[in-house]
Amino acid sequence: MRSSAHGPDDRRPGQQAGGNEDTVPADLTPDPAHEPHDTDDQTPGEDLDQAPPAPSMGPSVAPSTASSPARRVSAGQPRQTRATGAFDNPSRSLKQTWKPTHTRKKEVLKALGIFQRATAEHLWRMLRPGDSHDRITRDTLNALKGDGKVRVETRLESNHQLWVLTERGHKEAKQLLPGDIRVSALRKLEYDDEGEPVTGEGFDEHAAAVTMTAAVLTGAGFGTPLSWQTEIGHKLPYGYTQYADLTMRAPDVDVPAMLLEVDRVNEPVDVLVAKVRRYTEWFELLAPKADKTKAQAARRDGAAVHDFRLWSRIYPPTGREGYVPLAFVFTGRTKAQRESRIRRLEQAARTYFAGTAYQGRASGITAVDYHQALPVVVTELERITADPDGAAGKVWRRLGRDEDQWQTLGEALDNPDGDRLYAVQLREARRRQQEREAAAREAQRPVCARCGEKFTDERWQSIRPSRWHEGDELCGPCLNAQHEQVRAVKAARRLAEEAAVREAAEAEAKKNRGLFGRRR
């Protein structure tokens, strides 16, 4: 059983130190059409890594990637007859020879520099998923063994050989790998009391599953060998360091970053839940010199708060809501035991991946705010290796969703019930709110006291700024009619007054004329 607890400065066996983890590595897989060749011919070595005569039931043997699944088979396993001249796995009965290339040797050295220990099948799936089998990779390892750069540390229970770098190969791997890539620790050759070399302490089956996981994901197009790091520590303020079995950083692909934990169903579920909790705590850490006040205020906007946190300085943006996703890869035991383990993990860790309600949400919004949640996906090595599309197939499940729904990794990490649904529901909620407000406003709209018609917006607005005046109970047309009526009455009154004045003046003038006539 692999230990799950580490102190703040503890390192697991084979853990490397140093290296800038922020720089994204380049692709390690070369173009086979442009490979330079060695000058010396070499036939396949006699000391070959032979797989068992019958296919193994373990996850490390079955093919995993989508490329020609019917033809991809580990060398030494039963395979279909191939056309003459296709000798990427040359038969000993043929007189053809294969020349190991500089490119293949270098890529194997670099991969072993990163992962420290691997079988030929691991390297085949990781470096050359387009090959039909691992024979060329095994021949490359034997060629490097002849050069004194690699050695066999032990043989696994599956009968596969475990390869490690020699001191000479380790030095060369350091020179080949970019400076920002951390090189694994050298596995030194040890001798017993009689001076005989010790083949090794045995390959931890957990470490085999970790390497296999990186291999099948790389073969499916999730990053390159240089995208991976093993045993990366995530230090917490209270002195505990949570080490990830694997970390992937590949900014140019659909899943730019991911943390992976490989579980062989040999630890209590509480240990897995504690890992989820500690990763969540680490993602909540503020970056050095981050403004705590602004960070606290930004919590109301989940996307903005990440700019203040440490993880955004180390891992590339995820392209989705939430923290860098955490994947649990289960393997071993029975299918029923693995399924039971997944269900118990889902129930116990729900608070960390379930998300929350949106702040100040309007009524009718069911979307989930995942911005400060840890996306957790699960899969099984057995499921991956049995699927024709391997890790690129529908072999992933997002915890918190339908337990019968297996999706591709991209589909599982998407949040159709997150921001996208929230935007749709928010628009609909705002539309309904506007309709309610409009209905309430219409209910308050004044009605004309004369004709019974509702006021227009302009007429309603005109009576709001001031106190009540005569005529405010009338709509615009009725008010105009009333004004016309008032004007008509005033005009008639004025005309009558003017007529009365004229009549009085005329009467006065007539009277005056009569008086003057009598005087004469």
Coordinates of C-alpha atoms in Angstrom, one line a residue:
M1 CA 0.0 0.0 0.0
R2 CA 1.2 3.4 -0.9
S3 CA 1.6 5.8 2.0
S4 CA -0.9 8.7 1.7
A5 CA 0.6 11.0 4.4
H6 CA 3.6 13.2 3.9
G7 CA 5.2 15.8 6.1
P8 CA 5.9 19.3 4.7
D9 CA 9.4 18.3 3.5
D10 CA 8.8 14.6 2.9
R11 CA 9.4 13.2 -0.5
R12 CA 8.3 9.9 -1.8
P13 CA 10.8 7.4 -3.2
G14 CA 12.0 8.6 -6.5
Q15 CA 10.7 12.1 -6.1
Q16 CA 12.7 14.8 -7.9
A17 CA 13.6 18.2 -6.8
G18 CA 13.9 21.6 -8.4
G19 CA 12.7 22.8 -11.8
N20 CA 10.3 25.5 -12.8
E21 CA 6.9 24.0 -13.0
D22 CA 5.2 26.9 -14.7
T23 CA 6.7 26.5 -18.2
V24 CA 4.7 24.3 -20.5
P25 CA 6.9 21.7 -22.3
A26 CA 7.1 21.1 -26.0
D27 CA 6.0 17.9 -27.7
L28 CA 8.3 15.0 -27.2
T29 CA 6.9 12.7 -29.9
P30 CA 8.9 13.0 -33.1
D31 CA 8.0 12.7 -36.7
P32 CA 9.0 9.2 -37.8
A33 CA 9.4 10.2 -41.4
H34 CA 12.3 12.5 -40.5
E35 CA 14.2 10.2 -38.0
P36 CA 18.0 10.0 -38.4
H37 CA 19.4 6.4 -38.2
D38 CA 22.4 4.9 -36.6
T39 CA 25.1 3.7 -38.9
D40 CA 25.4 0.2 -37.5
D41 CA 22.7 -2.4 -38.2
Q42 CA 21.4 -4.3 -35.3
T43 CA 19.1 -7.3 -35.1
P44 CA 16.6 -7.6 -32.3
G45 CA 18.4 -8.5 -29.1
E46 CA 18.2 -11.9 -27.5
D47 CA 17.5 -10.5 -24.1
L48 CA 14.0 -9.2 -25.0
D49 CA 11.2 -8.2 -22.7
Q50 CA 8.7 -11.0 -23.5
A51 CA 5.1 -10.7 -22.5
P52 CA 3.2 -13.8 -21.3
P53 CA 2.0 -16.1 -24.0
A54 CA -1.6 -15.5 -23.1
P55 CA -3.1 -12.0 -22.8
S56 CA -3.0 -10.7 -19.2
M57 CA -6.2 -9.7 -17.4
G58 CA -4.5 -6.7 -15.8
P59 CA -4.9 -3.1 -17.1
S60 CA -1.3 -2.9 -18.3
V61 CA -1.7 -5.2 -21.3
A62 CA -4.8 -4.5 -23.3
P63 CA -4.6 -1.8 -26.1
S64 CA -5.9 1.6 -25.2
T65 CA -5.7 4.1 -28.0
A66 CA -8.0 4.7 -30.9
S67 CA -5.5 4.2 -33.6
S68 CA -6.0 0.8 -35.3
P69 CA -7.3 -0.9 -32.1
A70 CA -7.7 -4.2 -33.8
R71 CA -4.0 -4.3 -34.8
R72 CA -2.4 -2.8 -31.7
V73 CA -1.2 -5.6 -29.5
S74 CA 1.7 -6.0 -27.2
A75 CA 4.5 -7.9 -28.7
G76 CA 4.5 -11.5 -27.5
Q77 CA 0.6 -11.5 -27.6
P78 CA -1.4 -13.2 -30.3
R79 CA -1.9 -10.9 -33.2
Q80 CA -3.4 -10.9 -36.7
T81 CA -1.4 -11.8 -39.7
R82 CA 0.1 -8.7 -41.4
A83 CA 1.1 -8.0 -45.0
T84 CA 4.7 -8.8 -46.1
G85 CA 7.0 -5.9 -45.7
A86 CA 5.2 -4.5 -42.6
F87 CA 8.1 -5.2 -40.2
D88 CA 7.7 -2.8 -37.3
N89 CA 7.7 -6.1 -35.4
P90 CA 10.1 -8.1 -37.6
S91 CA 9.9 -11.9 -37.3
R92 CA 13.1 -13.7 -36.4
S93 CA 12.4 -16.0 -39.4
L94 CA 12.9 -13.0 -41.7
K95 CA 16.4 -11.8 -42.6
Q96 CA 15.3 -8.2 -42.2
T97 CA 17.1 -6.2 -39.6
W98 CA 15.9 -3.0 -37.8
K99 CA 18.1 0.0 -37.2
P100 CA 17.4 1.8 -33.9
T101 CA 17.1 5.5 -34.6
H102 CA 18.6 8.3 -32.6
T103 CA 15.2 9.8 -32.2
R104 CA 13.7 6.7 -30.7
K105 CA 16.6 6.4 -28.3
K106 CA 16.4 10.0 -27.2
E107 CA 12.6 9.9 -26.7
V108 CA 13.0 6.8 -24.5
L109 CA 15.8 8.4 -22.5
K110 CA 13.7 11.5 -21.9
A111 CA 10.6 9.6 -20.9
L112 CA 12.6 7.5 -18.4
G113 CA 14.1 10.8 -17.2
I114 CA 10.6 12.0 -16.4
F115 CA 8.9 8.9 -15.1
Q116 CA 12.0 7.1 -13.7
R117 CA 10.7 3.5 -14.2
A118 CA 8.6 2.1 -17.0
T119 CA 7.9 -1.0 -19.0
A120 CA 8.3 -1.2 -22.7
E121 CA 4.5 -1.2 -23.0
H122 CA 4.2 2.0 -21.0
L123 CA 6.7 3.7 -23.3
W124 CA 5.1 2.3 -26.4
R125 CA 1.7 3.6 -25.5
M126 CA 3.1 7.0 -24.4
L127 CA 5.6 7.6 -27.2
R128 CA 4.5 5.6 -30.2
P129 CA 0.7 5.0 -30.0
G130 CA 0.6 4.7 -33.7
D131 CA 2.8 1.6 -33.7
S132 CA 0.9 -1.7 -33.8
H133 CA 2.8 -3.2 -30.8
D134 CA 5.6 -2.5 -28.4
R135 CA 8.3 -4.6 -30.2
I136 CA 10.2 -1.6 -31.6
T137 CA 10.2 0.0 -28.2
R138 CA 11.6 -3.1 -26.6
D139 CA 14.3 -3.3 -29.2
T140 CA 15.1 0.3 -28.6
L141 CA 15.5 -0.4 -24.9
N142 CA 17.8 -3.4 -25.6
A143 CA 19.9 -1.2 -27.9
L144 CA 20.2 1.4 -25.1
K145 CA 21.0 -1.4 -22.7
G146 CA 23.9 -2.4 -25.0
D147 CA 25.0 1.3 -24.9
G148 CA 25.0 1.1 -21.1
K149 CA 22.3 3.7 -20.7
V150 CA 19.4 1.7 -19.4
R151 CA 19.1 -1.5 -17.3
V152 CA 16.4 -3.9 -16.2
E153 CA 15.6 -3.3 -12.5
T154 CA 13.2 -6.1 -12.0
R155 CA 10.5 -8.2 -13.7
L156 CA 6.9 -7.7 -12.8
E157 CA 4.4 -10.3 -11.8
S158 CA 2.9 -9.9 -15.3
N159 CA 6.4 -10.9 -16.6
H160 CA 7.1 -7.5 -18.1
Q161 CA 10.5 -6.1 -17.5
L162 CA 10.9 -2.8 -15.6
W163 CA 13.5 -0.5 -17.1
V164 CA 15.4 2.3 -15.4
L165 CA 18.3 4.6 -16.4
T166 CA 21.8 3.9 -15.6
E167 CA 24.1 6.7 -14.3
R168 CA 25.3 7.3 -17.9
G169 CA 21.7 7.4 -19.3
H170 CA 20.6 9.6 -16.4
K171 CA 23.3 12.2 -17.3
E172 CA 22.3 12.1 -21.0
A173 CA 18.6 12.4 -20.1
K174 CA 19.4 15.6 -18.1
Q175 CA 21.1 17.0 -21.2
L176 CA 18.2 16.1 -23.5
L177 CA 15.3 17.4 -21.4
P178 CA 14.6 21.1 -21.3
G179 CA 15.8 23.0 -18.3
D180 CA 12.4 23.6 -16.9
I181 CA 11.6 19.8 -16.7
R182 CA 12.4 18.1 -13.5
V183 CA 14.5 14.9 -13.9
S184 CA 13.6 12.0 -11.8
A185 CA 16.1 10.6 -9.2
L186 CA 18.6 8.0 -10.4
R187 CA 17.8 4.4 -9.4
K188 CA 21.2 3.3 -8.4
L189 CA 22.3 -0.3 -8.8
E190 CA 22.7 -2.1 -5.5
Y191 CA 24.7 -5.2 -4.6
D192 CA 24.1 -7.9 -2.0
D193 CA 26.6 -9.2 0.5
E194 CA 28.1 -11.6 -2.1
G195 CA 28.7 -8.8 -4.6
E196 CA 25.9 -9.8 -6.8
P197 CA 23.7 -7.0 -8.3
V198 CA 20.3 -6.7 -6.6
T199 CA 17.6 -6.6 -9.2
G200 CA 15.5 -4.1 -7.3
E201 CA 13.0 -4.0 -4.5
G202 CA 10.2 -4.8 -6.9
F203 CA 8.0 -2.5 -8.9
D204 CA 5.3 -1.1 -6.8
E205 CA 2.0 -1.9 -8.5
H206 CA 0.7 1.5 -7.7
A207 CA 3.7 3.1 -9.5
A208 CA 3.0 0.8 -12.5
A209 CA -0.6 2.0 -12.6
V210 CA 0.5 5.7 -12.4
T211 CA 2.9 5.2 -15.4
M212 CA 0.2 3.3 -17.3
T213 CA -2.3 6.1 -16.6
A214 CA 0.1 8.7 -18.1
A215 CA 0.8 6.4 -21.0
V216 CA -2.8 5.8 -22.0
L217 CA -3.8 9.5 -21.6
T218 CA -0.8 10.6 -23.7
G219 CA -1.5 8.0 -26.3
A220 CA -5.1 9.4 -26.5
G221 CA -3.8 12.9 -27.1
F222 CA -4.0 14.5 -23.7
G223 CA -0.7 16.4 -23.7
T224 CA 2.7 15.0 -24.5
P225 CA 5.2 13.1 -22.3
L226 CA 6.7 16.5 -21.4
S227 CA 3.3 17.7 -20.1
W228 CA 3.4 15.3 -17.2
Q229 CA 5.1 15.5 -13.8
T230 CA 5.0 13.0 -11.0
E231 CA 4.7 13.5 -7.2
I232 CA 4.2 17.3 -7.4
G233 CA 3.7 18.7 -3.9
H234 CA 0.9 21.1 -2.9
K235 CA 2.0 22.6 0.4
L236 CA -0.6 23.7 2.9
P237 CA -0.2 26.4 5.6
Y238 CA -0.5 23.9 8.5
G239 CA 2.6 22.0 7.3
Y240 CA 1.0 19.2 5.3
T241 CA 2.0 18.6 1.7
Q242 CA -0.4 16.9 -0.6
Y243 CA 1.4 15.1 -3.4
A244 CA -0.3 14.4 -6.7
D245 CA 0.4 11.1 -8.4
L246 CA 0.4 12.9 -11.7
T247 CA -0.1 16.5 -12.9
M248 CA -0.7 17.4 -16.5
R249 CA -0.2 20.9 -18.0
A250 CA -1.0 21.2 -21.7
P251 CA -2.4 24.7 -22.4
D252 CA -3.0 24.0 -26.1
V253 CA -5.4 21.1 -25.7
D254 CA -9.1 20.9 -24.6
V255 CA -8.1 19.9 -21.1
P256 CA -5.2 22.3 -20.3
A257 CA -4.5 21.0 -16.8
M258 CA -5.4 18.1 -14.5
L259 CA -4.4 16.5 -11.3
L260 CA -4.6 12.7 -11.1
E261 CA -4.7 10.3 -8.2
V262 CA -4.4 6.6 -9.0
D263 CA -6.1 4.3 -6.5
R264 CA -5.8 0.5 -6.4
V265 CA -8.8 0.1 -4.0
N266 CA -6.5 -0.5 -1.1
E267 CA -7.0 2.7 1.0
P268 CA -10.0 3.7 3.1
V269 CA -12.5 6.0 1.2
D270 CA -11.8 8.6 4.0
V271 CA -8.3 8.9 2.7
L272 CA -9.6 9.8 -0.8
V273 CA -12.1 12.3 0.7
A274 CA -9.2 13.9 2.7
K275 CA -7.3 14.3 -0.6
V276 CA -10.2 16.1 -2.1
R277 CA -10.5 18.4 0.9
R278 CA -6.7 19.2 0.9
Y279 CA -6.7 20.0 -2.8
T280 CA -9.7 22.3 -2.3
E281 CA -7.8 24.0 0.6
W282 CA -4.8 24.5 -1.6
F283 CA -6.8 26.0 -4.5
E284 CA -8.1 28.5 -2.0
L285 CA -4.7 29.8 -1.0
L286 CA -3.9 33.4 -2.0
A287 CA -0.9 34.2 -4.1
P288 CA 2.0 36.0 -2.4
K289 CA 1.3 39.7 -1.9
A290 CA -2.3 39.3 -3.1
D291 CA -4.6 41.9 -1.7
K292 CA -6.8 40.1 0.8
T293 CA -9.5 42.7 0.9
K294 CA -9.9 42.7 -2.9
A295 CA -9.7 38.9 -2.9
Q296 CA -12.5 38.7 -0.4
A297 CA -14.6 41.1 -2.4
A298 CA -13.9 39.1 -5.6
R299 CA -15.4 36.0 -4.0
R300 CA -18.7 37.4 -5.1
D301 CA -17.5 36.9 -8.6
G302 CA -16.0 33.4 -8.7
A303 CA -14.2 33.9 -12.0
A304 CA -12.4 37.1 -10.6
V305 CA -11.3 35.6 -7.4
H306 CA -8.9 33.2 -9.1
D307 CA -6.7 36.1 -10.2
F308 CA -5.7 36.5 -6.5
R309 CA -5.0 32.8 -5.9
L310 CA -1.8 30.8 -5.9
W311 CA -3.0 28.1 -8.3
S312 CA -3.4 30.5 -11.2
R313 CA 0.3 31.3 -11.0
I314 CA 1.2 27.6 -11.4
Y315 CA -1.4 26.0 -13.6
P316 CA -2.8 27.3 -16.9
P317 CA -6.4 28.5 -17.1
T318 CA -8.8 25.6 -17.2
G319 CA -11.1 27.1 -19.8
R320 CA -14.0 26.1 -17.6
E321 CA -15.5 27.2 -14.3
G322 CA -13.8 26.0 -11.2
Y323 CA -10.4 24.8 -10.1
V324 CA -8.1 22.5 -12.0
P325 CA -10.0 19.2 -12.3
L326 CA -9.0 16.2 -10.1
A327 CA -9.3 12.8 -11.7
F328 CA -9.4 9.5 -9.7
V329 CA -8.2 6.5 -11.7
F330 CA -9.3 3.3 -10.1
T331 CA -7.8 -0.1 -10.9
G332 CA -7.5 -3.5 -9.3
R333 CA -9.9 -5.7 -7.3
T334 CA -13.3 -6.4 -8.8
K335 CA -15.6 -4.2 -10.9
A336 CA -18.2 -4.3 -8.1
Q337 CA -15.6 -3.1 -5.5
R338 CA -14.5 -0.3 -7.8
E339 CA -18.1 0.8 -8.4
S340 CA -18.9 0.7 -4.7
R341 CA -15.8 2.8 -4.0
I342 CA -16.8 5.4 -6.5
R343 CA -20.3 5.7 -5.0
R344 CA -18.9 6.1 -1.5
L345 CA -16.5 8.7 -2.6
E346 CA -19.2 10.6 -4.4
Q347 CA -21.4 10.7 -1.3
A348 CA -18.7 11.7 1.2
A349 CA -17.0 14.4 -0.9
R350 CA -20.1 16.0 -2.4
T351 CA -19.5 19.3 -0.5
Y352 CA -16.3 20.0 -2.4
F353 CA -17.5 19.4 -6.0
A354 CA -21.2 20.1 -5.8
G355 CA -21.0 23.9 -6.4
T356 CA -23.3 26.5 -4.9
A357 CA -26.2 28.7 -5.8
Y358 CA -25.5 31.9 -7.7
Q359 CA -25.3 35.0 -5.5
G360 CA -28.4 37.1 -5.5
R361 CA -30.0 34.7 -8.0
A362 CA -33.5 35.5 -9.3
S363 CA -36.4 33.1 -8.9
G364 CA -36.5 30.1 -11.2
I365 CA -32.7 29.8 -11.6
T366 CA -31.5 26.2 -11.1
A367 CA -28.0 26.7 -12.6
V368 CA -25.0 25.8 -10.3
D369 CA -22.1 28.1 -9.6
Y370 CA -19.0 25.9 -10.1
H371 CA -16.4 28.7 -10.0
Q372 CA -15.2 27.8 -6.5
A373 CA -15.8 24.1 -6.7
L374 CA -13.3 21.3 -7.5
P375 CA -14.4 19.3 -10.5
V376 CA -13.9 15.6 -9.7
V377 CA -14.0 12.9 -12.5
V378 CA -13.4 9.2 -12.1
T379 CA -12.5 6.4 -14.5
E380 CA -11.0 2.9 -14.3
L381 CA -7.9 1.6 -16.1
E382 CA -9.8 -1.5 -16.9
R383 CA -12.5 0.6 -18.6
I384 CA -10.0 2.6 -20.5
T385 CA -8.1 -0.4 -21.8
A386 CA -11.3 -2.2 -22.8
D387 CA -12.6 0.8 -24.8
P388 CA -11.6 0.9 -28.5
D389 CA -11.0 4.7 -28.1
G390 CA -9.1 4.3 -24.9
A391 CA -8.9 7.4 -22.7
A392 CA -10.4 9.4 -25.5
G393 CA -13.6 7.4 -25.3
K394 CA -16.7 7.6 -23.1
V395 CA -14.8 6.3 -20.0
W396 CA -15.1 9.2 -17.6
R397 CA -17.8 10.2 -15.2
R398 CA -18.2 13.5 -13.3
L399 CA -19.1 13.0 -9.7
G400 CA -22.4 14.6 -8.8
R401 CA -24.1 13.6 -12.1
D402 CA -25.9 10.6 -13.4
E403 CA -23.9 7.6 -12.2
D404 CA -24.9 5.7 -15.4
Q405 CA -23.6 8.5 -17.7
W406 CA -20.1 7.9 -19.0
Q407 CA -18.7 10.6 -21.2
T408 CA -15.5 11.8 -22.9
L409 CA -13.2 13.7 -20.6
G410 CA -14.1 17.0 -22.2
E411 CA -17.8 16.3 -21.9
A412 CA -17.4 15.3 -18.2
L413 CA -15.6 18.5 -17.4
D414 CA -18.0 20.8 -19.2
N415 CA -20.6 22.5 -17.1
P416 CA -23.9 22.7 -19.1
D417 CA -25.7 23.4 -15.9
G418 CA -23.2 26.2 -14.9
D419 CA -22.5 29.5 -16.5
R420 CA -24.2 28.7 -19.9
L421 CA -27.4 27.6 -18.2
Y422 CA -27.2 30.6 -15.8
A423 CA -26.9 33.0 -18.7
V424 CA -30.0 31.5 -20.4
Q425 CA -32.0 31.4 -17.2
L426 CA -30.9 34.9 -16.1
R427 CA -32.2 36.3 -19.4
E428 CA -35.5 34.5 -19.0
A429 CA -35.8 35.6 -15.4
R430 CA -35.1 39.2 -16.4
R431 CA -37.8 38.9 -19.1
R432 CA -40.3 37.5 -16.6
Q433 CA -39.4 40.3 -14.1
Q434 CA -39.9 42.9 -16.8
E435 CA -43.3 41.4 -17.6
R436 CA -44.3 41.5 -14.0
E437 CA -43.1 45.1 -13.5
A438 CA -44.9 46.1 -16.7
A439 CA -48.1 44.4 -15.5
A440 CA -47.9 46.1 -12.1
R441 CA -47.3 49.4 -13.8
E442 CA -50.3 48.9 -16.1
A443 CA -52.4 48.2 -13.1
Q444 CA -51.5 51.6 -11.7
R445 CA -52.0 53.5 -15.0
P446 CA -54.7 56.2 -14.5
V447 CA -58.0 56.0 -16.3
C448 CA -59.8 59.1 -17.8
A449 CA -62.7 60.2 -15.6
R450 CA -64.6 61.4 -18.7
C451 CA -64.1 58.7 -21.4
G452 CA -62.7 55.8 -19.4
E453 CA -59.6 55.4 -21.6
K454 CA -56.1 54.7 -20.0
F455 CA -53.6 57.5 -20.0
T456 CA -50.8 57.3 -22.5
D457 CA -47.2 57.2 -21.1
E458 CA -46.7 60.8 -22.1
R459 CA -49.9 62.0 -20.4
W460 CA -49.1 59.9 -17.3
Q461 CA -45.6 61.3 -17.1
S462 CA -46.9 64.9 -17.4
I463 CA -49.0 64.7 -14.2
R464 CA -46.4 63.1 -12.0
P465 CA -43.9 65.9 -11.3
S466 CA -46.5 68.3 -9.8
R467 CA -49.4 68.2 -7.4
W468 CA -52.9 67.6 -8.5
H469 CA -54.3 70.2 -10.8
E470 CA -57.7 70.6 -12.3
G471 CA -57.9 68.3 -15.3
D472 CA -55.3 65.8 -14.1
E473 CA -58.1 63.2 -14.0
L474 CA -58.6 63.5 -17.8
C475 CA -56.6 61.8 -20.6
G476 CA -54.9 63.9 -23.2
P477 CA -57.8 64.1 -25.8
C478 CA -60.4 64.8 -23.1
L479 CA -58.1 67.4 -21.5
N480 CA -57.7 69.1 -24.9
A481 CA -61.4 69.0 -25.5
Q482 CA -62.0 70.6 -22.1
H483 CA -59.4 73.2 -22.9
E484 CA -61.2 74.0 -26.2
Q485 CA -64.5 74.2 -24.4
V486 CA -63.0 76.6 -21.8
R487 CA -61.5 78.6 -24.6
A488 CA -64.8 78.7 -26.5
V489 CA -66.7 79.8 -23.3
K490 CA -64.1 82.5 -22.7
A491 CA -64.3 83.6 -26.3
A492 CA -68.1 83.7 -26.2
R493 CA -68.0 85.6 -23.0
R494 CA -65.5 88.0 -24.4
L495 CA -67.6 88.5 -27.5
A496 CA -70.7 89.1 -25.4
E497 CA -68.8 91.6 -23.2
E498 CA -67.5 93.4 -26.3
A499 CA -71.1 93.5 -27.8
A500 CA -72.4 94.8 -24.5
V501 CA -69.8 97.5 -24.5
R502 CA -70.6 98.4 -28.1
E503 CA -74.3 98.6 -27.4
A504 CA -73.7 100.8 -24.3
A505 CA -71.5 103.1 -26.3
E506 CA -74.1 103.3 -29.1
A507 CA -76.9 104.0 -26.6
E508 CA -74.8 106.7 -25.0
A509 CA -74.0 108.3 -28.3
K510 CA -77.7 108.3 -29.3
K511 CA -78.7 109.8 -26.1
N512 CA -76.2 112.6 -26.5
R513 CA -77.4 113.4 -30.0
G514 CA -81.0 113.8 -28.7
L515 CA -80.0 116.3 -26.1
F516 CA -78.1 118.5 -28.5
G517 CA -81.1 118.5 -30.9
R518 CA -83.5 119.8 -28.3
R519 CA -81.1 122.6 -27.2
R520 CA -81.0 124.0 -30.7

